[in-house]
Short mmCIF file of N, CA and C and ligand atoms in Angstrom, two decimals:
data_model
loop_
_atom_site.label_atom_id
_atom_site.label_comp_id
_atom_site.label_asym_id
_atom_site.label_seq_id
_atom_site.Cartn_x
_atom_site.Cartn_y
_atom_site.Cartn_z
N MET A 143 108.01 91.43 138.01
CA MET A 143 107.37 91.41 136.70
C MET A 143 107.36 92.80 136.06
N PHE A 144 107.16 93.84 136.93
CA PHE A 144 107.06 95.20 136.40
C PHE A 144 108.31 95.56 135.60
N GLY A 145 108.13 96.02 134.36
CA GLY A 145 109.29 96.40 133.54
C GLY A 145 109.58 95.44 132.42
N ASN A 146 109.08 94.21 132.53
CA ASN A 146 109.37 93.28 131.42
C ASN A 146 108.10 92.70 130.79
N ILE A 147 106.98 93.36 131.00
CA ILE A 147 105.75 92.93 130.31
C ILE A 147 105.14 94.09 129.54
N THR A 148 104.39 93.74 128.52
CA THR A 148 103.64 94.75 127.77
C THR A 148 102.31 94.13 127.34
N LEU A 149 101.36 95.00 127.04
CA LEU A 149 100.04 94.53 126.60
C LEU A 149 99.92 94.80 125.11
N SER A 150 99.50 93.80 124.38
CA SER A 150 99.27 93.99 122.96
C SER A 150 97.84 93.60 122.60
N ILE A 151 97.35 94.23 121.56
CA ILE A 151 96.04 93.86 120.99
C ILE A 151 96.21 93.74 119.47
N ILE A 152 95.84 92.59 118.93
CA ILE A 152 95.68 92.52 117.47
C ILE A 152 94.29 93.10 117.20
N LYS A 153 94.27 94.21 116.46
CA LYS A 153 93.06 95.01 116.32
C LYS A 153 92.07 94.37 115.32
N PRO A 154 90.80 94.85 115.33
CA PRO A 154 89.77 94.20 114.50
C PRO A 154 90.10 94.11 113.02
N ASP A 155 90.79 95.09 112.47
CA ASP A 155 91.11 95.05 111.03
C ASP A 155 91.99 93.85 110.70
N ALA A 156 93.02 93.62 111.52
CA ALA A 156 93.97 92.54 111.27
C ALA A 156 93.36 91.17 111.53
N VAL A 157 92.50 91.08 112.56
CA VAL A 157 91.83 89.80 112.84
C VAL A 157 90.91 89.46 111.66
N LYS A 158 90.13 90.47 111.21
CA LYS A 158 89.18 90.26 110.11
C LYS A 158 89.89 89.79 108.84
N LYS A 159 91.07 90.35 108.60
CA LYS A 159 91.79 90.02 107.36
C LYS A 159 92.56 88.70 107.45
N GLY A 160 92.53 88.05 108.62
CA GLY A 160 93.19 86.75 108.76
C GLY A 160 94.68 86.83 109.01
N TYR A 161 95.15 87.95 109.59
CA TYR A 161 96.58 88.12 109.83
C TYR A 161 97.03 87.64 111.21
N SER A 162 96.09 87.17 112.03
CA SER A 162 96.43 86.88 113.44
C SER A 162 97.61 85.93 113.58
N MET A 163 97.58 84.81 112.87
CA MET A 163 98.63 83.80 113.06
C MET A 163 99.98 84.30 112.57
N SER A 164 100.00 85.04 111.46
CA SER A 164 101.27 85.60 110.97
C SER A 164 101.84 86.59 111.98
N ILE A 165 100.96 87.40 112.55
CA ILE A 165 101.43 88.40 113.54
C ILE A 165 101.93 87.70 114.80
N LEU A 166 101.20 86.68 115.25
CA LEU A 166 101.64 85.95 116.46
C LEU A 166 102.99 85.28 116.22
N SER A 167 103.19 84.71 115.03
CA SER A 167 104.48 84.08 114.71
C SER A 167 105.60 85.10 114.76
N GLN A 168 105.34 86.27 114.19
CA GLN A 168 106.38 87.32 114.19
C GLN A 168 106.73 87.74 115.62
N ILE A 169 105.71 87.85 116.46
CA ILE A 169 105.94 88.24 117.87
C ILE A 169 106.79 87.19 118.58
N ILE A 170 106.46 85.91 118.38
CA ILE A 170 107.21 84.82 119.03
C ILE A 170 108.63 84.76 118.49
N ASN A 171 108.78 84.90 117.17
CA ASN A 171 110.11 84.85 116.56
C ASN A 171 111.02 85.97 117.03
N GLU A 172 110.42 87.08 117.50
CA GLU A 172 111.22 88.20 118.02
C GLU A 172 111.60 87.99 119.49
N GLY A 173 111.21 86.85 120.05
CA GLY A 173 111.64 86.52 121.41
C GLY A 173 110.67 86.91 122.51
N PHE A 174 109.45 87.28 122.14
CA PHE A 174 108.44 87.59 123.16
C PHE A 174 107.76 86.29 123.59
N ASN A 175 107.56 86.18 124.90
CA ASN A 175 106.86 85.03 125.46
C ASN A 175 105.41 85.44 125.71
N ILE A 176 104.48 84.73 125.08
CA ILE A 176 103.06 85.05 125.30
C ILE A 176 102.63 84.42 126.62
N ILE A 177 102.47 85.26 127.64
CA ILE A 177 102.11 84.76 128.97
C ILE A 177 100.65 84.31 128.99
N THR A 178 99.79 85.11 128.38
CA THR A 178 98.38 84.77 128.28
C THR A 178 97.79 85.50 127.09
N LEU A 179 96.69 84.96 126.58
CA LEU A 179 96.10 85.52 125.36
C LEU A 179 94.60 85.22 125.35
N LYS A 180 93.81 86.15 124.87
CA LYS A 180 92.39 85.81 124.68
C LYS A 180 91.81 86.50 123.45
N ILE A 181 90.87 85.79 122.83
CA ILE A 181 90.09 86.39 121.75
C ILE A 181 88.85 86.98 122.42
N THR A 182 88.64 88.27 122.19
CA THR A 182 87.53 88.92 122.86
C THR A 182 86.98 90.03 121.98
N GLU A 183 86.02 90.78 122.49
CA GLU A 183 85.52 91.97 121.79
C GLU A 183 85.40 93.08 122.80
N LEU A 184 85.67 94.30 122.37
CA LEU A 184 85.49 95.45 123.26
C LEU A 184 84.11 96.04 123.02
N SER A 185 83.38 96.27 124.08
CA SER A 185 82.15 97.07 123.95
C SER A 185 82.61 98.51 123.74
N LYS A 186 81.70 99.36 123.27
CA LYS A 186 82.06 100.78 123.12
C LYS A 186 82.49 101.36 124.47
N LYS A 187 81.79 100.96 125.50
CA LYS A 187 82.09 101.46 126.85
C LYS A 187 83.52 101.08 127.27
N SER A 188 83.91 99.83 127.02
CA SER A 188 85.27 99.39 127.36
C SER A 188 86.32 100.09 126.51
N ALA A 189 86.00 100.27 125.22
CA ALA A 189 86.96 100.95 124.33
C ALA A 189 87.19 102.39 124.79
N ILE A 190 86.13 103.03 125.25
CA ILE A 190 86.24 104.41 125.75
C ILE A 190 87.16 104.46 126.97
N ILE A 191 87.03 103.47 127.84
CA ILE A 191 87.89 103.43 129.03
C ILE A 191 89.34 103.17 128.61
N PHE A 192 89.52 102.20 127.72
CA PHE A 192 90.88 101.81 127.32
C PHE A 192 91.63 102.97 126.66
N TYR A 193 90.93 103.74 125.80
CA TYR A 193 91.59 104.83 125.07
C TYR A 193 91.24 106.20 125.64
N GLU A 194 90.94 106.22 126.95
CA GLU A 194 90.51 107.46 127.61
C GLU A 194 91.45 108.64 127.37
N GLU A 195 92.76 108.36 127.33
CA GLU A 195 93.75 109.45 127.17
C GLU A 195 93.51 110.25 125.87
N HIS A 196 92.80 109.65 124.91
CA HIS A 196 92.58 110.32 123.62
C HIS A 196 91.20 110.96 123.51
N LYS A 197 90.48 111.05 124.63
CA LYS A 197 89.06 111.44 124.53
C LYS A 197 88.81 112.84 123.94
N GLU A 198 89.81 113.70 123.99
CA GLU A 198 89.63 115.04 123.43
C GLU A 198 90.05 115.13 121.95
N LYS A 199 90.63 114.05 121.43
CA LYS A 199 91.17 114.10 120.06
C LYS A 199 90.05 114.00 119.02
N TYR A 200 90.29 114.57 117.87
CA TYR A 200 89.27 114.59 116.80
C TYR A 200 88.90 113.18 116.31
N PHE A 201 89.84 112.23 116.45
CA PHE A 201 89.61 110.89 115.92
C PHE A 201 89.00 109.94 116.95
N PHE A 202 88.70 110.44 118.16
CA PHE A 202 88.29 109.55 119.25
C PHE A 202 87.05 108.72 118.91
N GLU A 203 85.98 109.38 118.46
CA GLU A 203 84.72 108.68 118.19
C GLU A 203 84.93 107.55 117.16
N SER A 204 85.65 107.89 116.10
CA SER A 204 85.93 106.93 115.05
C SER A 204 86.78 105.76 115.59
N LEU A 205 87.75 106.08 116.44
CA LEU A 205 88.61 105.05 117.04
C LEU A 205 87.78 104.07 117.88
N ILE A 206 86.82 104.61 118.63
CA ILE A 206 85.97 103.77 119.48
C ILE A 206 85.10 102.85 118.62
N VAL A 207 84.53 103.39 117.54
CA VAL A 207 83.71 102.58 116.64
C VAL A 207 84.57 101.45 116.04
N PHE A 208 85.77 101.82 115.61
CA PHE A 208 86.68 100.82 115.02
C PHE A 208 87.07 99.75 116.03
N MET A 209 87.50 100.15 117.21
CA MET A 209 88.00 99.17 118.19
C MET A 209 86.92 98.24 118.73
N SER A 210 85.65 98.66 118.59
CA SER A 210 84.55 97.80 119.05
C SER A 210 83.83 97.14 117.86
N SER A 211 84.49 97.12 116.70
CA SER A 211 83.83 96.65 115.48
C SER A 211 83.94 95.14 115.24
N GLY A 212 84.67 94.44 116.07
CA GLY A 212 84.81 92.99 115.86
C GLY A 212 85.81 92.38 116.82
N PRO A 213 86.06 91.07 116.65
CA PRO A 213 86.97 90.38 117.55
C PRO A 213 88.38 90.97 117.55
N ILE A 214 89.00 90.91 118.71
CA ILE A 214 90.40 91.31 118.87
C ILE A 214 91.12 90.19 119.61
N ILE A 215 92.44 90.22 119.56
CA ILE A 215 93.21 89.29 120.39
C ILE A 215 94.06 90.12 121.33
N SER A 216 93.80 90.00 122.62
CA SER A 216 94.61 90.75 123.58
C SER A 216 95.56 89.77 124.27
N MET A 217 96.75 90.26 124.58
CA MET A 217 97.74 89.34 125.17
C MET A 217 98.77 90.10 126.01
N ILE A 218 99.29 89.37 126.98
CA ILE A 218 100.41 89.89 127.77
C ILE A 218 101.69 89.25 127.24
N LEU A 219 102.66 90.09 126.93
CA LEU A 219 103.93 89.62 126.38
C LEU A 219 105.05 89.90 127.37
N LYS A 220 105.97 88.94 127.47
CA LYS A 220 107.09 89.09 128.40
C LYS A 220 108.41 89.01 127.65
N LYS A 221 109.30 89.91 128.02
CA LYS A 221 110.65 89.96 127.42
C LYS A 221 111.39 91.06 128.17
N GLU A 222 112.68 91.00 128.21
CA GLU A 222 113.43 92.13 128.76
C GLU A 222 113.13 93.36 127.91
N ASN A 223 112.95 94.50 128.54
CA ASN A 223 112.60 95.74 127.81
C ASN A 223 111.39 95.54 126.88
N ALA A 224 110.37 94.85 127.39
CA ALA A 224 109.22 94.49 126.55
C ALA A 224 108.56 95.70 125.90
N VAL A 225 108.32 96.74 126.67
CA VAL A 225 107.57 97.89 126.14
C VAL A 225 108.32 98.51 124.96
N LYS A 226 109.58 98.81 125.17
CA LYS A 226 110.38 99.49 124.15
C LYS A 226 110.59 98.58 122.93
N ASP A 227 110.98 97.35 123.18
CA ASP A 227 111.25 96.44 122.06
C ASP A 227 109.99 96.15 121.25
N PHE A 228 108.83 96.09 121.94
CA PHE A 228 107.61 95.80 121.19
C PHE A 228 107.17 96.98 120.34
N ARG A 229 107.39 98.21 120.87
CA ARG A 229 107.06 99.39 120.06
C ARG A 229 107.92 99.42 118.79
N ILE A 230 109.17 98.96 118.91
CA ILE A 230 110.04 98.90 117.72
C ILE A 230 109.49 97.86 116.73
N LEU A 231 109.06 96.71 117.27
CA LEU A 231 108.54 95.64 116.41
C LEU A 231 107.26 96.04 115.68
N ILE A 232 106.40 96.84 116.33
CA ILE A 232 105.13 97.19 115.66
C ILE A 232 105.31 98.36 114.69
N GLY A 233 106.25 99.24 114.94
CA GLY A 233 106.50 100.35 114.02
C GLY A 233 105.65 101.57 114.34
N ASP A 234 105.86 102.61 113.56
CA ASP A 234 105.19 103.89 113.78
C ASP A 234 103.66 103.77 113.74
N THR A 235 103.00 104.62 114.51
CA THR A 235 101.52 104.63 114.53
C THR A 235 100.95 104.72 113.11
N ASN A 236 101.53 105.60 112.31
CA ASN A 236 101.09 105.75 110.92
C ASN A 236 101.87 104.78 110.03
N PRO A 237 101.19 103.79 109.45
CA PRO A 237 101.90 102.77 108.67
C PRO A 237 102.75 103.33 107.53
N ILE A 238 102.40 104.52 107.07
CA ILE A 238 103.20 105.16 106.01
C ILE A 238 104.63 105.40 106.51
N ASN A 239 104.73 105.68 107.81
CA ASN A 239 106.05 105.95 108.40
C ASN A 239 106.68 104.74 109.09
N ALA A 240 105.96 103.62 109.10
CA ALA A 240 106.48 102.43 109.78
C ALA A 240 107.59 101.79 108.97
N LYS A 241 108.68 101.44 109.66
CA LYS A 241 109.84 100.83 108.97
C LYS A 241 109.45 99.51 108.32
N LYS A 242 110.13 99.22 107.21
CA LYS A 242 109.89 97.98 106.46
C LYS A 242 110.04 96.77 107.40
N GLY A 243 109.11 95.85 107.29
CA GLY A 243 109.19 94.62 108.08
C GLY A 243 108.51 94.71 109.44
N THR A 244 108.16 95.92 109.87
CA THR A 244 107.44 96.03 111.15
C THR A 244 106.00 95.55 110.93
N ILE A 245 105.34 95.24 112.04
CA ILE A 245 103.98 94.68 111.93
C ILE A 245 103.03 95.66 111.26
N ARG A 246 103.13 96.93 111.62
CA ARG A 246 102.23 97.91 110.99
C ARG A 246 102.57 98.13 109.51
N ASN A 247 103.86 98.06 109.19
CA ASN A 247 104.25 98.16 107.78
C ASN A 247 103.66 97.01 106.97
N LEU A 248 103.64 95.83 107.56
CA LEU A 248 103.19 94.64 106.83
C LEU A 248 101.67 94.49 106.81
N TYR A 249 101.00 94.89 107.92
CA TYR A 249 99.59 94.49 108.06
C TYR A 249 98.59 95.62 108.26
N ALA A 250 99.04 96.85 108.48
CA ALA A 250 98.08 97.93 108.74
C ALA A 250 97.37 98.36 107.46
N THR A 251 96.17 98.88 107.64
CA THR A 251 95.37 99.37 106.52
C THR A 251 95.47 100.89 106.41
N SER A 252 95.49 101.57 107.56
CA SER A 252 95.50 103.04 107.59
C SER A 252 96.03 103.50 108.95
N LEU A 253 96.12 104.80 109.11
CA LEU A 253 96.56 105.37 110.39
C LEU A 253 95.66 104.89 111.53
N GLU A 254 94.35 104.86 111.28
CA GLU A 254 93.44 104.38 112.32
C GLU A 254 93.47 102.86 112.42
N LYS A 255 93.31 102.21 111.29
CA LYS A 255 93.23 100.74 111.28
C LYS A 255 94.65 100.18 111.13
N ASN A 256 95.40 100.32 112.24
CA ASN A 256 96.83 100.03 112.14
C ASN A 256 97.24 98.71 112.79
N ALA A 257 96.33 97.75 112.77
CA ALA A 257 96.62 96.32 113.01
C ALA A 257 96.93 95.90 114.44
N ILE A 258 97.66 96.75 115.17
CA ILE A 258 98.14 96.25 116.47
C ILE A 258 98.36 97.39 117.46
N HIS A 259 98.19 97.05 118.72
CA HIS A 259 98.46 97.99 119.81
C HIS A 259 99.63 97.49 120.64
N GLY A 260 100.42 98.41 121.17
CA GLY A 260 101.45 98.09 122.15
C GLY A 260 101.50 99.17 123.22
N SER A 261 101.60 98.78 124.48
CA SER A 261 101.68 99.76 125.58
C SER A 261 102.85 100.72 125.34
N ASP A 262 102.68 101.96 125.83
CA ASP A 262 103.72 102.97 125.56
C ASP A 262 104.61 103.28 126.76
N SER A 263 104.35 102.66 127.91
CA SER A 263 105.22 102.86 129.09
C SER A 263 104.99 101.68 130.04
N ASN A 264 105.91 101.49 130.98
CA ASN A 264 105.75 100.39 131.94
C ASN A 264 104.50 100.60 132.79
N LYS A 265 104.24 101.86 133.12
CA LYS A 265 103.07 102.17 133.95
C LYS A 265 101.78 101.80 133.21
N ASN A 266 101.69 102.21 131.95
CA ASN A 266 100.50 101.89 131.16
C ASN A 266 100.42 100.39 130.86
N ALA A 267 101.57 99.74 130.69
CA ALA A 267 101.56 98.29 130.45
C ALA A 267 100.87 97.58 131.61
N PHE A 268 101.24 97.94 132.81
CA PHE A 268 100.67 97.32 134.00
C PHE A 268 99.16 97.58 134.07
N LYS A 269 98.79 98.83 133.82
CA LYS A 269 97.38 99.23 133.84
C LYS A 269 96.58 98.47 132.77
N GLU A 270 97.14 98.39 131.58
CA GLU A 270 96.43 97.75 130.46
C GLU A 270 96.35 96.23 130.64
N CYS A 271 97.40 95.62 131.20
CA CYS A 271 97.35 94.18 131.47
C CYS A 271 96.23 93.90 132.47
N LYS A 272 96.13 94.75 133.48
CA LYS A 272 95.07 94.58 134.49
C LYS A 272 93.68 94.79 133.89
N PHE A 273 93.61 95.66 132.89
CA PHE A 273 92.33 95.93 132.22
C PHE A 273 91.78 94.65 131.58
N PHE A 274 92.66 93.85 131.00
CA PHE A 274 92.21 92.65 130.28
C PHE A 274 92.30 91.36 131.09
N PHE A 275 93.24 91.30 132.04
CA PHE A 275 93.50 90.02 132.71
C PHE A 275 93.65 90.18 134.22
N PRO A 276 93.29 89.13 134.97
CA PRO A 276 93.53 89.15 136.43
C PRO A 276 94.99 88.79 136.69
N ILE A 277 95.89 89.75 136.44
CA ILE A 277 97.31 89.39 136.38
C ILE A 277 97.97 89.16 137.74
N GLU A 278 97.26 89.37 138.83
CA GLU A 278 97.83 89.08 140.15
C GLU A 278 98.42 87.67 140.18
N LYS A 279 97.76 86.78 139.45
CA LYS A 279 98.20 85.38 139.51
C LYS A 279 99.57 85.15 138.87
N PHE A 280 100.09 86.12 138.11
CA PHE A 280 101.40 85.95 137.50
C PHE A 280 102.52 86.55 138.32
N SER A 281 102.19 87.24 139.39
CA SER A 281 103.25 87.94 140.15
C SER A 281 103.91 87.02 141.15
P1 LIG B 464 98.22 102.26 120.19
O1 LIG B 464 97.94 103.00 121.48
O2 LIG B 464 96.95 101.70 119.55
O3 LIG B 464 99.30 101.23 120.35
P2 LIG B 464 99.96 104.34 119.34
O4 LIG B 464 100.41 104.38 120.77
O5 LIG B 464 100.99 104.09 118.29
O6 LIG B 464 98.80 103.29 119.13
P3 LIG B 464 98.26 106.58 119.89
O7 LIG B 464 98.68 107.99 119.69
O8 LIG B 464 98.17 106.04 121.26
O9 LIG B 464 99.20 105.68 118.98
O10 LIG B 464 96.85 106.42 119.16
C1 LIG B 464 95.97 105.36 119.50
C2 LIG B 464 95.34 104.85 118.23
O11 LIG B 464 94.46 105.85 117.72
C3 LIG B 464 96.29 104.59 117.06
O12 LIG B 464 96.92 103.33 117.14
C4 LIG B 464 95.35 104.67 115.89
O13 LIG B 464 94.55 103.48 115.78
C5 LIG B 464 94.46 105.82 116.30
N1 LIG B 464 94.97 107.12 115.84
C6 LIG B 464 96.02 107.82 116.33
N2 LIG B 464 96.20 108.99 115.69
C7 LIG B 464 95.20 109.04 114.75
C8 LIG B 464 94.82 110.00 113.77
N3 LIG B 464 95.50 111.13 113.60
N4 LIG B 464 93.75 109.71 112.98
C9 LIG B 464 93.04 108.56 113.14
N5 LIG B 464 93.34 107.62 114.07
C10 LIG B 464 94.42 107.85 114.86
MG1 LIG B 465 99.07 104.50 122.38
#
């Protein structure tokens, strides 16, 4: 399994605006298989753990408030080269720089409220999938 899965989150801004189904359709149409999915909410404590790598950044506090501000959809996606291909599908972190047709280009509100998360490496994908799901059962 290692190497062909990635973790995605439809962030609170996109869920609130009603973009979830359009985003899920786009993900499926690009050939990603949704292995599992849940609608959930992050507590501030969980958001701090999830985004720990950014704890020294100036935007950290605001990011934590945003990510714990409402429902999210977290999911494990499977595809060959899942991590790399999914980062291409979501587009640049800053929607201003995201290529036309990417999820962030279509649905993001701002650099912070950028609609969707995608793991940035196979190692982090595995860690993040475990954060949300008991993924032993898929191995
Ligand atoms: P993600 O990890 O959510 O998929 P990413 O890997 O493209 O996004 P990161 O650098 O990991 O980008 O940043 C994590 C998240 O923090 C971004 O998606 C965005 O919501 C927020 N963020 C990043 N940089 C900034 C910034 N300069 N100002 C405000 N928020 C930011
Ligand atoms: Mg990241």
